[in-house]
PDB file of C-alpha atoms in Angstrom:
ATOM      1  CA  GLU A  11     -14.418 -11.487   4.331  1.00 63.00           C
ATOM      2  CA  ALA A  12     -12.619  -9.922   1.371  1.00 77.00           C
ATOM      3  CA  GLY A  13      -9.627  -7.755   2.142  1.00 90.00           C
ATOM      4  CA  VAL A  14      -8.618  -4.498   0.551  1.00 93.00           C
ATOM      5  CA  THR A  15      -8.239  -4.889  -3.194  1.00 94.00           C
ATOM      6  CA  GLN A  16      -6.413  -2.696  -5.654  1.00 96.00           C
ATOM      7  CA  PHE A  17      -6.477  -2.529  -9.410  1.00 97.00           C
ATOM      8  CA  PRO A  18      -4.393  -2.779 -11.460  1.00 97.00           C
ATOM      9  CA  SER A  19      -1.555  -4.643  -9.815  1.00 95.00           C
ATOM     10  CA  HIS A  20       0.916  -3.177 -12.279  1.00 96.00           C
ATOM     11  CA  SER A  21       0.787  -0.256 -14.684  1.00 97.00           C
ATOM     12  CA  VAL A  22       3.436   0.873 -17.109  1.00 97.00           C
ATOM     13  CA  ILE A  23       2.810   4.179 -18.846  1.00 97.00           C
ATOM     14  CA  GLU A  24       4.770   6.845 -20.621  1.00 96.00           C
ATOM     15  CA  LYS A  25       5.498  10.245 -19.249  1.00 96.00           C
ATOM     16  CA  GLY A  26       2.599  12.578 -19.915  1.00 96.00           C
ATOM     17  CA  GLN A  27      -0.046   9.896 -19.954  1.00 97.00           C
ATOM     18  CA  THR A  28      -2.861   9.510 -17.460  1.00 97.00           C
ATOM     19  CA  VAL A  29      -3.336   6.611 -15.086  1.00 97.00           C
ATOM     20  CA  THR A  30      -6.158   5.825 -12.689  1.00 98.00           C
ATOM     21  CA  LEU A  31      -5.656   3.510  -9.739  1.00 98.00           C
ATOM     22  CA  ARG A  32      -8.555   1.953  -7.916  1.00 97.00           C
ATOM     23  CA  CYS A  33      -8.964   0.800  -4.342  1.00 97.00           C
ATOM     24  CA  ASP A  34     -11.829  -1.196  -2.885  1.00 96.00           C
ATOM     25  CA  PRO A  35     -11.719  -1.089   0.907  1.00 95.00           C
ATOM     26  CA  ILE A  36     -13.064  -3.716   3.253  1.00 94.00           C
ATOM     27  CA  SER A  37     -16.830  -3.472   3.324  1.00 92.00           C
ATOM     28  CA  GLY A  38     -18.031  -1.187   6.089  1.00 91.00           C
ATOM     29  CA  HIS A  39     -14.715   0.609   6.547  1.00 92.00           C
ATOM     30  CA  ASP A  40     -15.401   4.320   6.431  1.00 91.00           C
ATOM     31  CA  ASN A  41     -11.751   5.343   6.608  1.00 92.00           C
ATOM     32  CA  LEU A  42      -9.622   4.953   3.501  1.00 95.00           C
ATOM     33  CA  TYR A  43      -5.995   5.952   3.098  1.00 95.00           C
ATOM     34  CA  TRP A  44      -3.616   6.204   0.171  1.00 97.00           C
ATOM     35  CA  TYR A  45       0.127   5.807   0.594  1.00 96.00           C
ATOM     36  CA  ARG A  46       3.062   5.643  -1.788  1.00 96.00           C
ATOM     37  CA  ARG A  47       6.455   4.006  -1.630  1.00 93.00           C
ATOM     38  CA  VAL A  48       9.025   5.389  -4.014  1.00 90.00           C
ATOM     39  CA  MET A  49      12.251   3.560  -4.892  1.00 79.00           C
ATOM     40  CA  GLY A  50      12.768   1.596  -1.669  1.00 73.00           C
ATOM     41  CA  LYS A  51      12.204   4.592   0.559  1.00 82.00           C
ATOM     42  CA  GLU A  52       9.685   4.779   3.356  1.00 86.00           C
ATOM     43  CA  ILE A  53       5.992   4.480   2.666  1.00 92.00           C
ATOM     44  CA  LYS A  54       4.532   7.987   2.655  1.00 94.00           C
ATOM     45  CA  PHE A  55       1.014   9.112   3.421  1.00 94.00           C
ATOM     46  CA  LEU A  56      -0.916  10.751   0.597  1.00 96.00           C
ATOM     47  CA  LEU A  57      -4.439  11.287   1.869  1.00 95.00           C
ATOM     48  CA  HIS A  58      -7.281  10.115   4.071  1.00 94.00           C
ATOM     49  CA  PHE A  59     -10.976   9.806   3.298  1.00 94.00           C
ATOM     50  CA  VAL A  60     -13.757   9.475   5.807  1.00 92.00           C
ATOM     51  CA  LYS A  61     -16.599   8.125   3.741  1.00 93.00           C
ATOM     52  CA  GLU A  62     -16.642  10.404   0.697  1.00 94.00           C
ATOM     53  CA  SER A  63     -14.948  13.375   2.374  1.00 94.00           C
ATOM     54  CA  LYS A  64     -11.251  14.164   2.216  1.00 94.00           C
ATOM     55  CA  GLN A  65     -10.151  14.380   5.823  1.00 92.00           C
ATOM     56  CA  ASP A  66      -6.487  15.061   5.181  1.00 93.00           C
ATOM     57  CA  GLU A  67      -4.772  15.459   1.841  1.00 93.00           C
ATOM     58  CA  SER A  68      -1.576  16.990   3.148  1.00 92.00           C
ATOM     59  CA  GLY A  69       0.556  14.280   1.579  1.00 93.00           C
ATOM     60  CA  MET A  70      -0.586  14.757  -1.999  1.00 95.00           C
ATOM     61  CA  PRO A  71       2.543  15.732  -3.963  1.00 91.00           C
ATOM     62  CA  ASN A  72       0.967  18.241  -6.326  1.00 91.00           C
ATOM     63  CA  ASN A  73      -2.136  19.026  -8.342  1.00 93.00           C
ATOM     64  CA  ARG A  74      -1.386  16.307 -10.862  1.00 96.00           C
ATOM     65  CA  PHE A  75      -2.861  13.896  -8.343  1.00 97.00           C
ATOM     66  CA  LEU A  76      -6.614  13.693  -7.885  1.00 97.00           C
ATOM     67  CA  ALA A  77      -8.315  11.325  -5.485  1.00 97.00           C
ATOM     68  CA  GLU A  78     -12.006  10.648  -5.304  1.00 96.00           C
ATOM     69  CA  ARG A  79     -14.295   8.443  -3.312  1.00 96.00           C
ATOM     70  CA  THR A  80     -17.749   8.883  -4.717  1.00 85.00           C
ATOM     71  CA  GLY A  81     -20.446   7.312  -2.586  1.00 87.00           C
ATOM     72  CA  GLY A  82     -17.977   6.502   0.133  1.00 84.00           C
ATOM     73  CA  THR A  83     -17.151   3.067  -1.219  1.00 92.00           C
ATOM     74  CA  TYR A  84     -14.249   2.530  -3.597  1.00 96.00           C
ATOM     75  CA  SER A  85     -11.678   5.220  -4.269  1.00 97.00           C
ATOM     76  CA  THR A  86      -9.700   6.231  -7.329  1.00 98.00           C
ATOM     77  CA  LEU A  87      -6.384   8.017  -7.569  1.00 98.00           C
ATOM     78  CA  LYS A  88      -5.701   9.670 -10.896  1.00 98.00           C
ATOM     79  CA  VAL A  89      -2.314  10.928 -11.982  1.00 97.00           C
ATOM     80  CA  GLN A  90      -2.481  13.357 -14.881  1.00 96.00           C
ATOM     81  CA  PRO A  91      -0.065  13.921 -16.508  1.00 96.00           C
ATOM     82  CA  ALA A  92       2.289  11.307 -15.074  1.00 96.00           C
ATOM     83  CA  GLU A  93       5.946  12.200 -14.527  1.00 96.00           C
ATOM     84  CA  LEU A  94       8.948   9.932 -14.050  1.00 95.00           C
ATOM     85  CA  GLU A  95       9.115  10.652 -10.319  1.00 94.00           C
ATOM     86  CA  ASP A  96       5.592   9.293  -9.866  1.00 96.00           C
ATOM     87  CA  SER A  97       6.898   5.752 -10.263  1.00 96.00           C
ATOM     88  CA  GLY A  98       6.474   3.657  -7.168  1.00 96.00           C
ATOM     89  CA  VAL A  99       4.052   1.400  -5.357  1.00 95.00           C
ATOM     90  CA  TYR A 100       0.735   2.924  -4.355  1.00 97.00           C
ATOM     91  CA  PHE A 101      -0.936   1.338  -1.366  1.00 96.00           C
ATOM     92  CA  CYS A 102      -4.466   1.705  -0.162  1.00 96.00           C
ATOM     93  CA  ALA A 103      -5.595   0.922   3.372  1.00 95.00           C
ATOM     94  CA  SER A 104      -8.905   0.918   5.162  1.00 93.00           C
ATOM     95  CA  VAL A 105      -9.893   1.201   8.789  1.00 90.00           C
ATOM     96  CA  LEU A 106     -13.105   0.397  10.549  1.00 86.00           C
ATOM     97  CA  GLY A 107     -14.556   3.451  12.301  1.00 80.00           C
ATOM     98  CA  GLY A 108     -13.573   3.674  15.963  1.00 78.00           C
ATOM     99  CA  THR A 109     -10.445   1.581  15.500  1.00 79.00           C
ATOM    100  CA  ASP A 110      -6.999   2.432  14.197  1.00 75.00           C
ATOM    101  CA  THR A 111      -5.531  -0.706  12.695  1.00 83.00           C
ATOM    102  CA  GLN A 112      -5.073  -0.251   8.982  1.00 88.00           C
ATOM    103  CA  TYR A 113      -5.615  -3.126   6.599  1.00 91.00           C
ATOM    104  CA  PHE A 114      -3.611  -2.714   3.437  1.00 93.00           C
ATOM    105  CA  GLY A 115      -4.148  -3.802  -0.103  1.00 93.00           C
ATOM    106  CA  PRO A 116      -1.447  -5.438  -2.232  1.00 92.00           C
ATOM    107  CA  GLY A 117      -0.516  -2.175  -3.877  1.00 94.00           C
ATOM    108  CA  THR A 118      -0.309  -0.993  -7.464  1.00 96.00           C
ATOM    109  CA  ARG A 119       3.151  -0.792  -8.941  1.00 95.00           C
ATOM    110  CA  LEU A 120       3.301   2.208 -11.260  1.00 97.00           C
ATOM    111  CA  THR A 121       6.158   2.628 -13.685  1.00 97.00           C
ATOM    112  CA  VAL A 122       6.416   5.832 -15.681  1.00 96.00           C
ATOM    113  CA  LEU A 123       8.821   5.647 -18.618  1.00 96.00           C
TER     114      LEU A 123
ATOM    115  CA  ALA B  22      12.376  15.012   9.391  1.00 61.00           C
ATOM    116  CA  GLN B  23      11.863  11.288   9.468  1.00 69.00           C
ATOM    117  CA  LYS B  24      10.032  10.248  12.591  1.00 92.00           C
ATOM    118  CA  VAL B  25      10.545   6.512  12.320  1.00 95.00           C
ATOM    119  CA  THR B  26      14.002   5.117  11.738  1.00 95.00           C
ATOM    120  CA  GLN B  27      14.749   1.558  10.790  1.00 95.00           C
ATOM    121  CA  ALA B  28      18.501   1.642  10.545  1.00 93.00           C
ATOM    122  CA  GLN B  29      18.901  -1.892   9.198  1.00 96.00           C
ATOM    123  CA  THR B  30      18.312  -2.023   5.469  1.00 94.00           C
ATOM    124  CA  GLU B  31      18.757  -5.770   5.162  1.00 96.00           C
ATOM    125  CA  ILE B  32      19.396  -8.646   7.538  1.00 97.00           C
ATOM    126  CA  SER B  33      20.390 -12.087   6.332  1.00 97.00           C
ATOM    127  CA  VAL B  34      20.181 -15.096   8.612  1.00 96.00           C
ATOM    128  CA  VAL B  35      20.233 -18.835   8.354  1.00 97.00           C
ATOM    129  CA  GLU B  36      17.091 -20.698   9.295  1.00 97.00           C
ATOM    130  CA  LYS B  37      16.606 -21.180  13.045  1.00 97.00           C
ATOM    131  CA  GLU B  38      18.656 -18.155  13.936  1.00 97.00           C
ATOM    132  CA  ASP B  39      17.026 -15.328  15.851  1.00 97.00           C
ATOM    133  CA  VAL B  40      16.745 -11.923  14.221  1.00 97.00           C
ATOM    134  CA  THR B  41      15.995  -8.570  15.827  1.00 97.00           C
ATOM    135  CA  LEU B  42      14.700  -5.607  13.861  1.00 98.00           C
ATOM    136  CA  ASP B  43      15.261  -2.168  15.316  1.00 97.00           C
ATOM    137  CA  CYS B  44      12.750   0.674  15.231  1.00 97.00           C
ATOM    138  CA  VAL B  45      13.390   4.077  16.756  1.00 97.00           C
ATOM    139  CA  TYR B  46      10.709   6.739  16.665  1.00 97.00           C
ATOM    140  CA  GLU B  47      10.435  10.412  17.445  1.00 95.00           C
ATOM    141  CA  THR B  48       7.360  12.178  18.750  1.00 93.00           C
ATOM    142  CA  ARG B  49       6.352  14.935  21.150  1.00 91.00           C
ATOM    143  CA  ASP B  50       2.943  13.407  21.689  1.00 91.00           C
ATOM    144  CA  THR B  51       2.208  11.587  24.903  1.00 91.00           C
ATOM    145  CA  THR B  52      -0.440   9.519  23.135  1.00 91.00           C
ATOM    146  CA  TYR B  53       0.691   7.615  20.098  1.00 93.00           C
ATOM    147  CA  TYR B  54       0.535   4.176  18.547  1.00 92.00           C
ATOM    148  CA  LEU B  55       3.195   1.958  17.105  1.00 94.00           C
ATOM    149  CA  PHE B  56       2.722  -0.773  14.553  1.00 94.00           C
ATOM    150  CA  TRP B  57       4.667  -3.453  12.766  1.00 96.00           C
ATOM    151  CA  TYR B  58       3.693  -4.705   9.325  1.00 95.00           C
ATOM    152  CA  LYS B  59       5.135  -7.508   7.224  1.00 96.00           C
ATOM    153  CA  GLN B  60       5.374  -7.268   3.452  1.00 94.00           C
ATOM    154  CA  PRO B  61       5.947 -10.732   1.950  1.00 93.00           C
ATOM    155  CA  PRO B  62       6.954 -11.137  -1.701  1.00 89.00           C
ATOM    156  CA  SER B  63       3.285 -11.094  -2.692  1.00 85.00           C
ATOM    157  CA  GLY B  64       3.271  -7.383  -1.868  1.00 86.00           C
ATOM    158  CA  GLU B  65       0.485  -6.778   0.607  1.00 87.00           C
ATOM    159  CA  LEU B  66       1.209  -5.286   4.010  1.00 91.00           C
ATOM    160  CA  VAL B  67       0.189  -7.678   6.764  1.00 92.00           C
ATOM    161  CA  PHE B  68      -0.617  -6.285  10.186  1.00 92.00           C
ATOM    162  CA  LEU B  69       1.465  -7.830  12.991  1.00 94.00           C
ATOM    163  CA  ILE B  70       1.013  -5.743  16.110  1.00 92.00           C
ATOM    164  CA  ARG B  71      -0.325  -2.487  17.523  1.00 91.00           C
ATOM    165  CA  ARG B  72       0.960  -0.939  20.723  1.00 91.00           C
ATOM    166  CA  ASN B  73      -0.214   2.264  22.394  1.00 90.00           C
ATOM    167  CA  SER B  74       2.114   4.594  24.248  1.00 92.00           C
ATOM    168  CA  PHE B  75       0.664   3.780  27.642  1.00 90.00           C
ATOM    169  CA  ASP B  76       1.310   0.082  27.431  1.00 86.00           C
ATOM    170  CA  GLU B  77       4.976  -0.766  27.765  1.00 82.00           C
ATOM    171  CA  GLN B  78       4.400  -4.414  28.410  1.00 82.00           C
ATOM    172  CA  ASN B  79       6.360  -6.563  26.044  1.00 83.00           C
ATOM    173  CA  GLU B  80       4.393  -8.973  23.937  1.00 84.00           C
ATOM    174  CA  ILE B  81       5.018 -12.419  22.584  1.00 85.00           C
ATOM    175  CA  SER B  82       3.038 -14.089  19.849  1.00 87.00           C
ATOM    176  CA  GLY B  83       4.419 -17.440  18.863  1.00 92.00           C
ATOM    177  CA  ARG B  84       7.896 -16.881  17.468  1.00 94.00           C
ATOM    178  CA  TYR B  85       7.394 -13.119  17.393  1.00 94.00           C
ATOM    179  CA  SER B  86       8.135 -10.790  20.286  1.00 93.00           C
ATOM    180  CA  TRP B  87       8.207  -7.043  20.682  1.00 93.00           C
ATOM    181  CA  ASN B  88      10.184  -4.898  23.088  1.00 94.00           C
ATOM    182  CA  PHE B  89       8.724  -1.437  23.627  1.00 94.00           C
ATOM    183  CA  GLN B  90      10.935   0.980  25.568  1.00 93.00           C
ATOM    184  CA  LYS B  91       9.714   4.554  25.896  1.00 92.00           C
ATOM    185  CA  SER B  92      12.944   5.622  27.597  1.00 92.00           C
ATOM    186  CA  THR B  93      14.838   4.981  24.380  1.00 95.00           C
ATOM    187  CA  SER B  94      11.909   5.561  21.988  1.00 95.00           C
ATOM    188  CA  SER B  95      12.334   2.115  20.561  1.00 96.00           C
ATOM    189  CA  PHE B  96       9.955  -0.620  19.507  1.00 96.00           C
ATOM    190  CA  ASN B  97      12.079  -3.548  18.467  1.00 96.00           C
ATOM    191  CA  PHE B  98      10.849  -6.774  16.929  1.00 96.00           C
ATOM    192  CA  THR B  99      12.431 -10.197  17.337  1.00 96.00           C
ATOM    193  CA  ILE B 100      11.767 -13.314  15.327  1.00 96.00           C
ATOM    194  CA  THR B 101      12.897 -16.399  17.211  1.00 96.00           C
ATOM    195  CA  ALA B 102      14.019 -19.501  15.346  1.00 96.00           C
ATOM    196  CA  SER B 103      13.525 -17.869  11.967  1.00 96.00           C
ATOM    197  CA  GLN B 104      12.008 -19.766   9.068  1.00 97.00           C
ATOM    198  CA  VAL B 105      12.207 -19.241   5.319  1.00 96.00           C
ATOM    199  CA  VAL B 106       8.600 -18.007   5.364  1.00 95.00           C
ATOM    200  CA  ASP B 107       9.746 -15.095   7.507  1.00 96.00           C
ATOM    201  CA  SER B 108      11.586 -13.652   4.522  1.00 97.00           C
ATOM    202  CA  ALA B 109       9.902 -10.315   3.872  1.00 97.00           C
ATOM    203  CA  VAL B 110      10.231  -6.588   4.331  1.00 96.00           C
ATOM    204  CA  TYR B 111       9.161  -5.449   7.783  1.00 97.00           C
ATOM    205  CA  PHE B 112       7.885  -1.935   8.407  1.00 96.00           C
ATOM    206  CA  CYS B 113       7.548  -0.072  11.663  1.00 96.00           C
ATOM    207  CA  ALA B 114       4.973   2.732  11.760  1.00 95.00           C
ATOM    208  CA  LEU B 115       3.932   5.536  14.103  1.00 95.00           C
ATOM    209  CA  SER B 116       0.518   7.139  14.462  1.00 92.00           C
ATOM    210  CA  GLU B 117       0.355  10.300  16.575  1.00 90.00           C
ATOM    211  CA  ALA B 118      -2.781  11.409  18.363  1.00 85.00           C
ATOM    212  CA  SER B 119      -2.076  15.033  17.424  1.00 84.00           C
ATOM    213  CA  ASP B 120      -2.054  14.153  13.748  1.00 82.00           C
ATOM    214  CA  SER B 121      -5.061  13.299  11.624  1.00 76.00           C
ATOM    215  CA  TRP B 122      -6.722  10.062  12.637  1.00 74.00           C
ATOM    216  CA  GLY B 123      -4.920   6.969  11.492  1.00 78.00           C
ATOM    217  CA  LYS B 124      -2.207   8.743   9.543  1.00 87.00           C
ATOM    218  CA  PHE B 125       0.839   6.503   9.600  1.00 91.00           C
ATOM    219  CA  GLN B 126       4.469   7.488   9.382  1.00 93.00           C
ATOM    220  CA  PHE B 127       6.510   4.545   8.263  1.00 94.00           C
ATOM    221  CA  GLY B 128      10.134   3.650   8.541  1.00 94.00           C
ATOM    222  CA  ALA B 129      12.046   2.703   5.414  1.00 92.00           C
ATOM    223  CA  GLY B 130      11.633  -0.984   6.120  1.00 94.00           C
ATOM    224  CA  THR B 131      14.052  -3.814   6.845  1.00 96.00           C
ATOM    225  CA  GLN B 132      14.462  -6.643   4.363  1.00 96.00           C
ATOM    226  CA  VAL B 133      14.846  -9.977   6.152  1.00 98.00           C
ATOM    227  CA  VAL B 134      16.311 -12.836   4.166  1.00 97.00           C
ATOM    228  CA  VAL B 135      16.180 -16.272   5.746  1.00 97.00           C
ATOM    229  CA  THR B 136      18.096 -18.984   3.955  1.00 96.00           C
ATOM    230  CA  PRO B 137      17.698 -22.720   4.556  1.00 94.00           C
TER     231      PRO B 137
END
């Protein structure tokens, strides 16, 4: 069974540009989470989807971040326009309904110059 | 305020030594869940263990063991007879029942370096 996949693995962009990160959860996992780790600090929650609905987006830093999960399958996280402080590793995780163990992807390392 | 504290930033050991990683959490919930994840150099977070607040029994899995103590709000992790493959960043995480389902609060992580 394929695990959680994320694309791209690395992205280097300039301040002001737009970047879109993609996450493909484990098939059948209705719950999808985005997290971010900035500069060796703790991994912080961004938001939670249940199927295509945003269940909790309390961790989204500001309105430059837009997450979508059309059709309840894969999810995208768009940063527009990117700022220097957006640099970090963005993790995606999925959870099978009725359970609570999160399975994480390898992360996307975003560098904003 | 940070709810999960991993005070050790980095621990270096020589192979075969034991290493204990500390995790202290803070919550007002009576129902909560604690997790440990391993992040090897490849980057993904690998699930190691899940423990709910009502189960204080310590657990052993091979060379790994976990000591959960509610009295001190700690969930420490010990690697016995460490190996080079244990080199990774280890994260402790808390999920509170009062919070949205599955939302994790992570500690800052502890880098473990095992040298031959």
